[in-house]
Amino acid sequence: MLQAKKQQPMFGKAKWTLDYEQALAEAKATGKPVFAYFTRSYAPCHPCVALELSAFVDAAFAPFGQEVVLFCHITSHVAGEPHPDLLREKGGTDFPYIAFLDADGNVLAKERQRTAGGFRSTAATIARMRTLAPEAAASNIAAAELLAAQLKLGAITIADAQQRAHSLSEVPAAARQHLEQALIDAEADALITQSPGKAATDAASERLLGMLADHRIPTGETARLFFTRVLFAAGERHDAAAYRLALAGLKQQIGADRRFVRTIEAYDQHLVQMTAQAAKPQ
């Protein structure tokens, strides 16, 4: 199964290495970041297969692959395979997992996007972050932009980011607003990906509902996930008002995408039922 995994078509479409030390050495020699993809061979991984047959064989991926060092780690149950715990060491908890690493193996970003364009966008943010780092000591504007970039990449905890943001003074309104939005996005993302367990899930749902009530709304892909999660939480609590707000937000995010027509119709029907139930005499 491990040998079959190593023969996937993606490896013929771009220059990948399966050797961790070689990937770090190449990163050190070229100054490129390592694009690390973690998958497994010991059991089927349908999301991994979907990724390997889409983004990694897309015509746009090979040019991106020349801008980074492509490294694939295949977790297996084969004795003697190097770095069996590398996924956990780099902050991964499940497959597939993608991270950008520096030449010393430090995690620069945990990648959630699944397209060549998304990968290139993250790489650009990493490059910008490197430029901002020496400027941040002398400029609060650069410090705010650096902090926002680190939040976007998952390179800093929300608690540390909030502390640093609080210490920044005399930041122009536009830069401050950008940083505040980055904090909102990171907080929502952390709550959406909360560790499983009923107590943790319930607590995360309450906080997400609170963010909706306070009009602290995330942006980008996180926004769609945010509204979907809040819809579920509001439905569980029979909160028609929150459900209506979340549904309006989700519709705005989806726009005219026909793939979600039936889903939206189901949400609309459920809202009608909730509203009717709330109107009945108690």
Short mmCIF file of C-alpha atoms in Angstrom, two decimals:
data_model
loop_
_atom_site.label_atom_id
_atom_site.label_comp_id
_atom_site.label_asym_id
_atom_site.label_seq_id
_atom_site.Cartn_x
_atom_site.Cartn_y
_atom_site.Cartn_z
CA MET A 1 0.00 0.00 0.00
CA LEU A 2 2.90 2.35 0.73
CA GLN A 3 4.51 1.60 -2.63
CA ALA A 4 1.18 2.14 -4.40
CA LYS A 5 0.84 5.51 -2.67
CA LYS A 6 4.26 6.51 -3.94
CA GLN A 7 3.10 5.88 -7.52
CA GLN A 8 0.24 8.40 -7.47
CA PRO A 9 -0.04 10.50 -10.68
CA MET A 10 0.63 13.72 -8.75
CA PHE A 11 4.30 12.78 -8.36
CA GLY A 12 4.71 12.80 -12.13
CA LYS A 13 3.16 16.25 -12.52
CA ALA A 14 5.59 18.22 -10.34
CA LYS A 15 8.93 17.78 -8.59
CA TRP A 16 8.16 16.25 -5.20
CA THR A 17 10.54 14.75 -2.66
CA LEU A 18 9.63 12.16 -0.04
CA ASP A 19 12.85 12.83 1.90
CA TYR A 20 12.37 15.30 4.77
CA GLU A 21 16.08 16.06 5.24
CA GLN A 22 16.49 16.62 1.51
CA ALA A 23 13.53 19.03 1.52
CA LEU A 24 15.05 21.10 4.33
CA ALA A 25 18.48 21.10 2.67
CA GLU A 26 16.97 22.34 -0.60
CA ALA A 27 15.03 25.03 1.26
CA LYS A 28 18.22 26.18 2.95
CA ALA A 29 20.13 26.27 -0.34
CA THR A 30 17.42 28.06 -2.34
CA GLY A 31 15.69 30.23 0.26
CA LYS A 32 12.34 28.72 -0.75
CA PRO A 33 9.77 27.60 1.83
CA VAL A 34 8.83 23.93 2.08
CA PHE A 35 5.30 23.03 0.98
CA ALA A 36 4.66 19.95 3.14
CA TYR A 37 1.77 17.63 2.33
CA PHE A 38 0.90 14.90 4.84
CA THR A 39 -1.11 11.84 3.78
CA ARG A 40 -1.28 8.16 4.74
CA SER A 41 -1.06 4.75 3.11
CA TYR A 42 -2.26 2.37 5.84
CA ALA A 43 -5.98 3.15 5.38
CA PRO A 44 -8.13 4.88 2.76
CA CYS A 45 -8.23 8.69 2.98
CA HIS A 46 -10.91 9.98 0.62
CA PRO A 47 -10.15 13.71 1.19
CA CYS A 48 -6.49 12.95 0.40
CA VAL A 49 -7.42 11.20 -2.84
CA ALA A 50 -9.70 14.08 -3.82
CA LEU A 51 -6.84 16.53 -3.28
CA GLU A 52 -4.33 14.37 -5.14
CA LEU A 53 -6.65 14.07 -8.15
CA SER A 54 -7.57 17.75 -8.27
CA ALA A 55 -5.31 20.53 -6.94
CA PHE A 56 -2.04 18.56 -7.18
CA VAL A 57 -2.55 17.59 -10.83
CA ASP A 58 -4.02 20.93 -11.89
CA ALA A 59 -2.05 22.67 -14.63
CA ALA A 60 -1.50 25.66 -12.32
CA PHE A 61 0.12 23.57 -9.59
CA ALA A 62 3.39 22.70 -11.36
CA PRO A 63 4.42 26.38 -11.82
CA PHE A 64 3.61 26.99 -8.15
CA GLY A 65 5.72 23.95 -7.27
CA GLN A 66 8.77 25.66 -8.75
CA GLU A 67 8.40 28.50 -6.24
CA VAL A 68 8.58 26.17 -3.22
CA VAL A 69 10.12 22.87 -2.18
CA LEU A 70 7.43 20.19 -2.57
CA PHE A 71 7.64 17.59 0.19
CA CYS A 72 5.20 14.73 0.76
CA HIS A 73 5.20 12.70 3.96
CA ILE A 74 3.32 9.42 3.83
CA THR A 75 2.45 8.10 7.27
CA SER A 76 2.50 4.31 7.17
CA HIS A 77 2.66 1.28 9.43
CA VAL A 78 5.81 0.07 7.67
CA ALA A 79 8.64 -0.53 10.11
CA GLY A 80 11.73 1.58 9.55
CA GLU A 81 10.04 4.39 7.61
CA PRO A 82 11.63 7.70 8.71
CA HIS A 83 9.84 10.29 10.86
CA PRO A 84 6.71 8.28 11.70
CA ASP A 85 5.43 11.07 14.00
CA LEU A 86 6.19 14.01 11.70
CA LEU A 87 2.51 14.89 11.21
CA ARG A 88 2.00 15.44 14.95
CA GLU A 89 5.34 17.23 15.31
CA LYS A 90 4.26 19.79 12.70
CA GLY A 91 0.89 20.47 14.32
CA GLY A 92 -1.27 18.14 12.24
CA THR A 93 -4.07 16.09 13.74
CA ASP A 94 -5.67 14.48 10.69
CA PHE A 95 -5.23 13.82 6.99
CA PRO A 96 -4.79 15.55 4.65
CA TYR A 97 -2.65 18.19 6.31
CA ILE A 98 -0.66 20.90 4.53
CA ALA A 99 1.84 23.25 6.10
CA PHE A 100 4.54 25.64 4.92
CA LEU A 101 7.86 25.10 6.71
CA ASP A 102 11.07 27.11 6.85
CA ALA A 103 14.52 25.62 6.24
CA ASP A 104 14.74 24.56 9.90
CA GLY A 105 11.40 22.77 9.81
CA ASN A 106 9.47 25.44 11.73
CA VAL A 107 5.82 25.83 10.73
CA LEU A 108 5.27 29.12 8.89
CA ALA A 109 1.62 28.51 8.03
CA LYS A 110 -1.06 25.86 8.32
CA GLU A 111 -2.71 25.74 4.92
CA ARG A 112 -6.48 25.35 4.75
CA GLN A 113 -6.97 26.33 1.12
CA ARG A 114 -7.12 23.58 -1.47
CA THR A 115 -6.26 25.21 -4.81
CA ALA A 116 -3.04 26.24 -6.52
CA GLY A 117 -4.22 29.84 -6.36
CA GLY A 118 -4.84 29.52 -2.64
CA PHE A 119 -1.41 27.97 -2.09
CA ARG A 120 0.24 30.80 -4.01
CA SER A 121 -1.69 33.37 -1.96
CA THR A 122 -0.37 31.83 1.27
CA ALA A 123 3.17 31.79 -0.10
CA ALA A 124 2.82 35.48 -0.97
CA THR A 125 1.65 36.24 2.57
CA ILE A 126 4.67 34.38 3.97
CA ALA A 127 7.00 36.40 1.74
CA ARG A 128 5.31 39.63 2.82
CA MET A 129 5.60 38.60 6.47
CA ARG A 130 9.36 38.14 6.06
CA THR A 131 9.63 41.65 4.61
CA LEU A 132 7.57 43.16 7.41
CA ALA A 133 9.47 41.51 10.28
CA PRO A 134 12.48 43.89 10.27
CA GLU A 135 10.21 46.92 9.69
CA ALA A 136 7.84 46.11 12.57
CA ALA A 137 10.25 47.28 15.27
CA ALA A 138 10.25 50.84 13.91
CA SER A 139 6.73 51.15 12.48
CA ASN A 140 3.40 50.47 14.17
CA ILE A 141 1.78 50.24 10.74
CA ALA A 142 4.19 47.46 9.74
CA ALA A 143 3.72 45.82 13.15
CA ALA A 144 -0.06 45.79 12.68
CA GLU A 145 0.22 44.35 9.16
CA LEU A 146 2.71 41.73 10.36
CA LEU A 147 0.38 40.71 13.16
CA ALA A 148 -2.55 40.40 10.74
CA ALA A 149 -0.43 38.23 8.43
CA GLN A 150 0.64 35.98 11.30
CA LEU A 151 -2.99 35.53 12.32
CA LYS A 152 -3.97 34.67 8.76
CA LEU A 153 -1.24 32.04 8.61
CA GLY A 154 -1.99 30.57 12.03
CA ALA A 155 1.54 31.47 13.12
CA ILE A 156 0.46 33.10 16.41
CA THR A 157 -2.12 32.32 19.08
CA ILE A 158 -5.16 34.57 19.37
CA ALA A 159 -4.29 35.39 22.99
CA ASP A 160 -0.77 36.53 22.04
CA ALA A 161 -2.12 38.46 19.05
CA GLN A 162 -4.71 40.26 21.19
CA GLN A 163 -2.02 41.23 23.69
CA ARG A 164 0.25 42.59 20.97
CA ALA A 165 -2.64 44.39 19.26
CA HIS A 166 -3.56 46.07 22.55
CA SER A 167 0.00 47.35 22.95
CA LEU A 168 0.06 49.01 19.52
CA SER A 169 -0.63 52.72 19.60
CA GLU A 170 -1.06 55.40 16.93
CA VAL A 171 -2.09 52.93 14.25
CA PRO A 172 -4.10 54.50 11.38
CA ALA A 173 -7.76 53.59 11.28
CA ALA A 174 -7.48 51.48 8.11
CA ALA A 175 -4.60 49.41 9.50
CA ARG A 176 -6.38 49.02 12.84
CA GLN A 177 -9.57 47.88 11.10
CA HIS A 178 -7.62 45.34 9.03
CA LEU A 179 -6.00 43.94 12.18
CA GLU A 180 -9.33 43.77 14.04
CA GLN A 181 -10.83 41.83 11.14
CA ALA A 182 -7.89 39.42 11.19
CA LEU A 183 -8.53 38.84 14.91
CA ILE A 184 -12.21 38.14 14.22
CA ASP A 185 -11.36 35.72 11.40
CA ALA A 186 -8.85 33.87 13.57
CA GLU A 187 -11.24 33.64 16.53
CA ALA A 188 -14.05 32.28 14.37
CA ASP A 189 -11.73 29.82 12.66
CA ALA A 190 -10.50 28.51 16.03
CA LEU A 191 -14.07 28.04 17.26
CA ILE A 192 -15.20 26.32 14.05
CA THR A 193 -12.32 23.84 14.27
CA GLN A 194 -12.87 23.29 18.01
CA SER A 195 -11.79 19.86 19.26
CA PRO A 196 -14.67 17.35 19.21
CA GLY A 197 -16.71 16.68 22.31
CA LYS A 198 -20.20 17.84 23.27
CA ALA A 199 -19.11 20.26 25.99
CA ALA A 200 -16.47 21.90 23.79
CA THR A 201 -18.83 22.04 20.81
CA ASP A 202 -21.63 23.60 22.86
CA ALA A 203 -19.26 26.23 24.30
CA ALA A 204 -17.91 27.04 20.83
CA SER A 205 -21.47 27.36 19.47
CA GLU A 206 -22.40 29.82 22.20
CA ARG A 207 -19.38 31.97 21.41
CA LEU A 208 -20.16 31.89 17.68
CA LEU A 209 -23.72 32.98 18.39
CA GLY A 210 -22.28 35.79 20.52
CA MET A 211 -20.07 36.90 17.63
CA LEU A 212 -23.14 37.04 15.37
CA ALA A 213 -25.07 39.09 17.94
CA ASP A 214 -22.14 41.51 18.28
CA HIS A 215 -21.83 41.81 14.47
CA ARG A 216 -18.28 40.42 14.63
CA ILE A 217 -18.46 38.57 11.32
CA PRO A 218 -15.49 36.79 9.72
CA THR A 219 -14.58 37.10 6.05
CA GLY A 220 -13.57 34.78 3.22
CA GLU A 221 -14.08 31.02 3.40
CA THR A 222 -14.32 31.26 7.19
CA ALA A 223 -17.51 33.33 6.80
CA ARG A 224 -19.36 30.55 4.98
CA LEU A 225 -18.34 28.01 7.61
CA PHE A 226 -19.23 30.49 10.35
CA PHE A 227 -22.78 31.05 9.09
CA THR A 228 -23.30 27.32 8.54
CA ARG A 229 -22.19 26.53 12.08
CA VAL A 230 -24.34 29.34 13.56
CA LEU A 231 -27.36 28.08 11.61
CA PHE A 232 -26.97 24.68 13.21
CA ALA A 233 -26.51 26.18 16.69
CA ALA A 234 -29.51 28.53 16.30
CA GLY A 235 -31.65 25.65 15.04
CA GLU A 236 -30.68 23.53 18.03
CA ARG A 237 -31.71 26.37 20.36
CA HIS A 238 -34.88 27.28 18.38
CA ASP A 239 -33.55 30.83 18.06
CA ALA A 240 -35.41 32.07 14.97
CA ALA A 241 -33.91 35.57 15.11
CA ALA A 242 -30.30 34.30 15.07
CA TYR A 243 -31.24 31.72 12.44
CA ARG A 244 -32.66 34.45 10.18
CA LEU A 245 -29.52 36.60 10.52
CA ALA A 246 -27.19 33.67 9.85
CA LEU A 247 -29.21 32.55 6.84
CA ALA A 248 -29.11 36.05 5.36
CA GLY A 249 -25.34 36.09 5.83
CA LEU A 250 -24.93 32.66 4.24
CA LYS A 251 -27.01 33.68 1.22
CA GLN A 252 -24.80 36.72 0.75
CA GLN A 253 -21.67 34.54 0.86
CA ILE A 254 -23.02 31.95 -1.58
CA GLY A 255 -24.44 34.47 -4.02
CA ALA A 256 -25.69 32.91 -7.24
CA ASP A 257 -23.82 29.61 -6.81
CA ARG A 258 -26.33 27.02 -8.04
CA ARG A 259 -24.69 24.19 -6.10
CA PHE A 260 -26.31 25.42 -2.89
CA VAL A 261 -29.88 25.98 -4.16
CA ARG A 262 -31.38 22.93 -2.45
CA THR A 263 -29.46 23.58 0.74
CA ILE A 264 -30.77 27.13 0.93
CA GLU A 265 -34.31 25.93 0.18
CA ALA A 266 -34.07 23.52 3.11
CA TYR A 267 -32.81 26.31 5.39
CA ASP A 268 -35.66 28.59 4.25
CA GLN A 269 -38.23 25.90 4.98
CA HIS A 270 -36.79 25.27 8.42
CA LEU A 271 -36.92 29.00 9.19
CA VAL A 272 -40.62 29.10 8.26
CA GLN A 273 -41.24 26.19 10.62
CA MET A 274 -39.26 27.81 13.44
CA THR A 275 -41.08 31.13 13.00
CA ALA A 276 -44.46 29.42 13.03
CA GLN A 277 -43.57 27.46 16.14
CA ALA A 278 -42.38 30.61 17.92
CA ALA A 279 -45.68 32.35 17.10
CA LYS A 280 -47.83 29.64 18.74
CA PRO A 281 -49.25 30.49 22.18
CA GLN A 282 -47.19 28.99 24.94
#
